């Protein structure tokens, strides 16, 4: 069986910088609170009605193609991870195909809905296709346009201050060197706490979620024998119940336990130690989470890449953006052991070990 390697990588972040002080103008928060609790100083927001999750993904994908030495026409499969798709359906995979101008090829495109661990899941799926010889140039993308769907009032401050927009992409190809490329990927989930970090409206749950919510919310559903008004009711709109919600401390506690666990699982399979990692790219959820993981694994500062300070949490885009930045900065060299790890909504979590 082949191994797959990252043959090209690129990222895109919108030009517009939004600082913590900019957010103070619209909600009750402070620069001190945000920096102390999350490490974030600023994030990027896309240009509304011009940039979307798809257009940002295309920008990152074009760079990845160029660095892989291929034309977009040579892509033979697309795997797209996002939680902020342009449309409810169809998914961003096909929109990206169109945006890249490669519809003639009619290659397959799939969307991954695994939130913060979406890119590592997407990479693992692409890896299976390349390893088995099914595809030769798989485009794997993580992209998010969070700024379109956040609550910019004080009510949403615990979520809104964290998130930013951006995209990252890689081209996965078969590796000619059996010792290089993706060595292993580990994927996990536990749906018990699905609602602890969720964005449930609009959705077709029709009140199903009530048994899973600690606090029962009246969404104003019509009587069960009335059709329509299923995805979004007038009451949801009136109450502003169409934003993501998160029980931050609960998520934090799970994250700091699952990150090290899934990294060790991958290392153990290959008989490696945490000290063998040359570069850890953790999902950029919170600088405090990354620092906790670094400490648990006893890694030096130069073995971990963080950029949440500049971009906030870009969910599925955070791992490829950080990976690309670290590589561009010359911090990842041929032969290095690179570890990707992520945890988020679902809960889902994942890791990947790559011999660069
Ligand atoms: O990427 C996907 C996975 N996500 C994560 O891993 C996120 C994990 N969780 C976290 O990063 C942290 O829990 C947060 C950064 C979200 C919150 O930090 P925290 O230290 O857990 O704060 P908290 O939620 O316990 O809130 C503490 C206080 C509350 O006020 P009271 O009740 O103590 O009076 C909040 O209302 O901070 C208040 N607060 C804020 N104050 C100023 C919440 N958000 C803000 C804000 N500005 N933006």
Short mmCIF file of C-alpha atoms in Angstrom, two decimals, residues 28-168:
data_model
loop_
_atom_site.label_atom_id
_atom_site.label_comp_id
_atom_site.label_asym_id
_atom_site.label_seq_id
_atom_site.Cartn_x
_atom_site.Cartn_y
_atom_site.Cartn_z
CA UNK A 28 -19.70 44.06 27.13
CA UNK A 29 -16.21 42.58 27.11
CA UNK A 30 -12.61 43.67 27.64
CA UNK A 31 -9.28 43.14 25.94
CA UNK A 32 -7.92 41.84 29.27
CA UNK A 33 -10.68 39.23 29.64
CA UNK A 34 -10.23 37.92 26.10
CA UNK A 35 -6.43 37.81 26.23
CA UNK A 36 -6.29 36.29 29.70
CA UNK A 37 -8.90 33.57 29.05
CA UNK A 38 -8.07 32.73 25.42
CA UNK A 39 -4.79 34.37 24.33
CA UNK A 40 -6.60 36.04 21.41
CA UNK A 41 -5.60 39.60 20.47
CA UNK A 42 -7.32 39.85 17.10
CA UNK A 43 -9.05 37.84 14.41
CA UNK A 44 -9.93 38.29 10.71
CA UNK A 45 -13.39 38.80 9.26
CA UNK A 46 -14.18 38.29 5.59
CA UNK A 47 -15.85 40.92 3.42
CA UNK A 48 -19.56 40.25 3.70
CA UNK A 49 -21.36 39.35 0.46
CA UNK A 50 -18.02 39.08 -1.36
CA UNK A 51 -16.07 36.49 0.57
CA UNK A 52 -17.53 33.19 1.69
CA UNK A 53 -16.32 29.92 3.12
CA UNK A 54 -16.01 28.72 -0.50
CA UNK A 55 -14.11 31.71 -1.90
CA UNK A 56 -11.61 31.62 0.97
CA UNK A 57 -11.16 27.88 0.45
CA UNK A 58 -10.49 28.49 -3.25
CA UNK A 59 -7.81 31.05 -2.41
CA UNK A 60 -6.06 28.57 -0.10
CA UNK A 61 -6.52 25.72 -2.58
CA UNK A 62 -4.91 27.64 -5.46
CA UNK A 63 -1.77 28.20 -3.37
CA UNK A 64 -1.71 24.52 -2.34
CA UNK A 65 -2.02 23.43 -6.00
CA UNK A 66 0.75 25.76 -7.10
CA UNK A 67 3.07 24.46 -4.39
CA UNK A 68 2.21 20.88 -5.30
CA UNK A 69 3.06 21.70 -8.92
CA UNK A 70 -0.38 20.83 -10.24
CA UNK A 71 -3.20 22.69 -11.97
CA UNK A 72 -6.61 22.68 -10.24
CA UNK A 73 -7.82 20.59 -13.22
CA UNK A 74 -5.62 17.75 -11.98
CA UNK A 75 -7.45 17.47 -8.63
CA UNK A 76 -9.23 14.13 -8.66
CA UNK A 77 -11.21 14.38 -5.39
CA UNK A 78 -12.28 17.12 -2.98
CA UNK A 79 -12.78 16.76 0.77
CA UNK A 80 -14.17 19.92 2.39
CA UNK A 81 -14.45 20.42 6.15
CA UNK A 82 -16.54 23.29 7.52
CA UNK A 83 -19.24 24.12 10.05
CA UNK A 84 -20.11 27.39 8.32
CA UNK A 85 -21.11 26.29 4.82
CA UNK A 86 -22.36 28.86 2.30
CA UNK A 87 -25.61 26.91 1.97
CA UNK A 88 -27.42 24.44 4.19
CA UNK A 89 -27.17 22.28 1.08
CA UNK A 90 -25.50 21.58 -1.30
CA UNK A 91 -22.23 21.47 0.58
CA UNK A 92 -19.14 23.54 -0.02
CA UNK A 93 -17.30 20.70 -1.82
CA UNK A 94 -19.24 21.22 -5.04
CA UNK A 95 -19.21 25.00 -4.65
CA UNK A 96 -15.43 24.87 -4.39
CA UNK A 97 -15.24 22.73 -7.50
CA UNK A 98 -17.21 25.41 -9.35
CA UNK A 99 -15.20 28.27 -7.82
CA UNK A 100 -11.95 26.63 -8.99
CA UNK A 101 -13.41 26.30 -12.50
CA UNK A 102 -13.00 22.54 -12.63
CA UNK A 103 -16.60 21.41 -13.19
CA UNK A 104 -15.67 19.76 -16.50
CA UNK A 105 -13.75 17.12 -14.60
CA UNK A 106 -16.84 16.09 -12.60
CA UNK A 107 -14.65 14.67 -9.83
CA UNK A 108 -16.19 13.58 -6.53
CA UNK A 109 -16.61 16.08 -3.70
CA UNK A 110 -17.56 15.35 -0.11
CA UNK A 111 -18.30 17.59 2.87
CA UNK A 112 -17.11 16.76 6.38
CA UNK A 113 -19.12 18.03 9.34
CA UNK A 114 -16.77 17.49 12.22
CA UNK A 115 -16.27 21.05 13.38
CA UNK A 116 -12.90 21.66 15.07
CA UNK A 117 -11.54 18.22 14.24
CA UNK A 118 -12.96 18.47 10.69
CA UNK A 119 -9.64 18.98 8.94
CA UNK A 120 -7.90 16.05 10.64
CA UNK A 121 -10.91 13.85 9.84
CA UNK A 122 -10.85 15.13 6.25
CA UNK A 123 -7.13 14.42 5.97
CA UNK A 124 -7.64 10.90 7.28
CA UNK A 125 -10.41 10.23 4.75
CA UNK A 126 -8.29 11.57 1.91
CA UNK A 127 -5.37 9.46 3.16
CA UNK A 128 -7.43 6.27 2.77
CA UNK A 129 -8.21 7.12 -0.87
CA UNK A 130 -4.58 7.89 -1.70
CA UNK A 131 -3.14 4.89 0.16
CA UNK A 132 -5.40 2.50 -1.71
CA UNK A 133 -4.41 4.05 -5.03
CA UNK A 134 -7.91 5.37 -5.74
CA UNK A 135 -6.88 9.02 -6.20
CA UNK A 136 -3.59 10.83 -6.89
CA UNK A 137 -4.32 14.49 -6.14
CA UNK A 138 -6.83 14.95 -3.36
CA UNK A 139 -7.68 18.50 -2.29
CA UNK A 140 -8.36 18.67 1.45
CA UNK A 141 -9.74 21.95 2.76
CA UNK A 142 -10.85 23.45 6.06
CA UNK A 143 -12.57 26.81 5.77
CA UNK A 144 -14.84 28.93 7.96
CA UNK A 145 -16.73 32.19 7.61
CA UNK A 146 -17.76 32.45 11.25
CA UNK A 147 -18.34 36.19 11.22
CA UNK A 148 -21.61 35.69 9.32
CA UNK A 149 -23.19 33.60 12.08
CA UNK A 150 -22.18 34.99 15.47
CA UNK A 151 -24.21 36.83 18.09
CA UNK A 152 -22.61 40.28 18.34
CA UNK A 153 -24.55 41.21 21.45
CA UNK A 154 -23.33 40.70 25.03
CA UNK A 155 -25.41 37.54 25.22
CA UNK A 156 -23.13 35.81 22.71
CA UNK A 157 -19.83 37.15 24.03
CA UNK A 158 -18.46 33.86 25.41
CA UNK A 159 -18.58 32.38 21.88
CA UNK A 160 -18.26 35.39 19.59
CA UNK A 161 -14.93 36.76 20.86
CA UNK A 162 -13.24 33.44 20.15
CA UNK A 163 -13.99 32.86 16.49
CA UNK A 164 -12.43 34.16 13.29
CA UNK A 165 -12.54 33.55 9.54
CA UNK A 166 -9.99 31.80 7.35
CA UNK A 167 -9.11 28.78 5.23
CA UNK A 168 -6.33 26.24 4.82
#
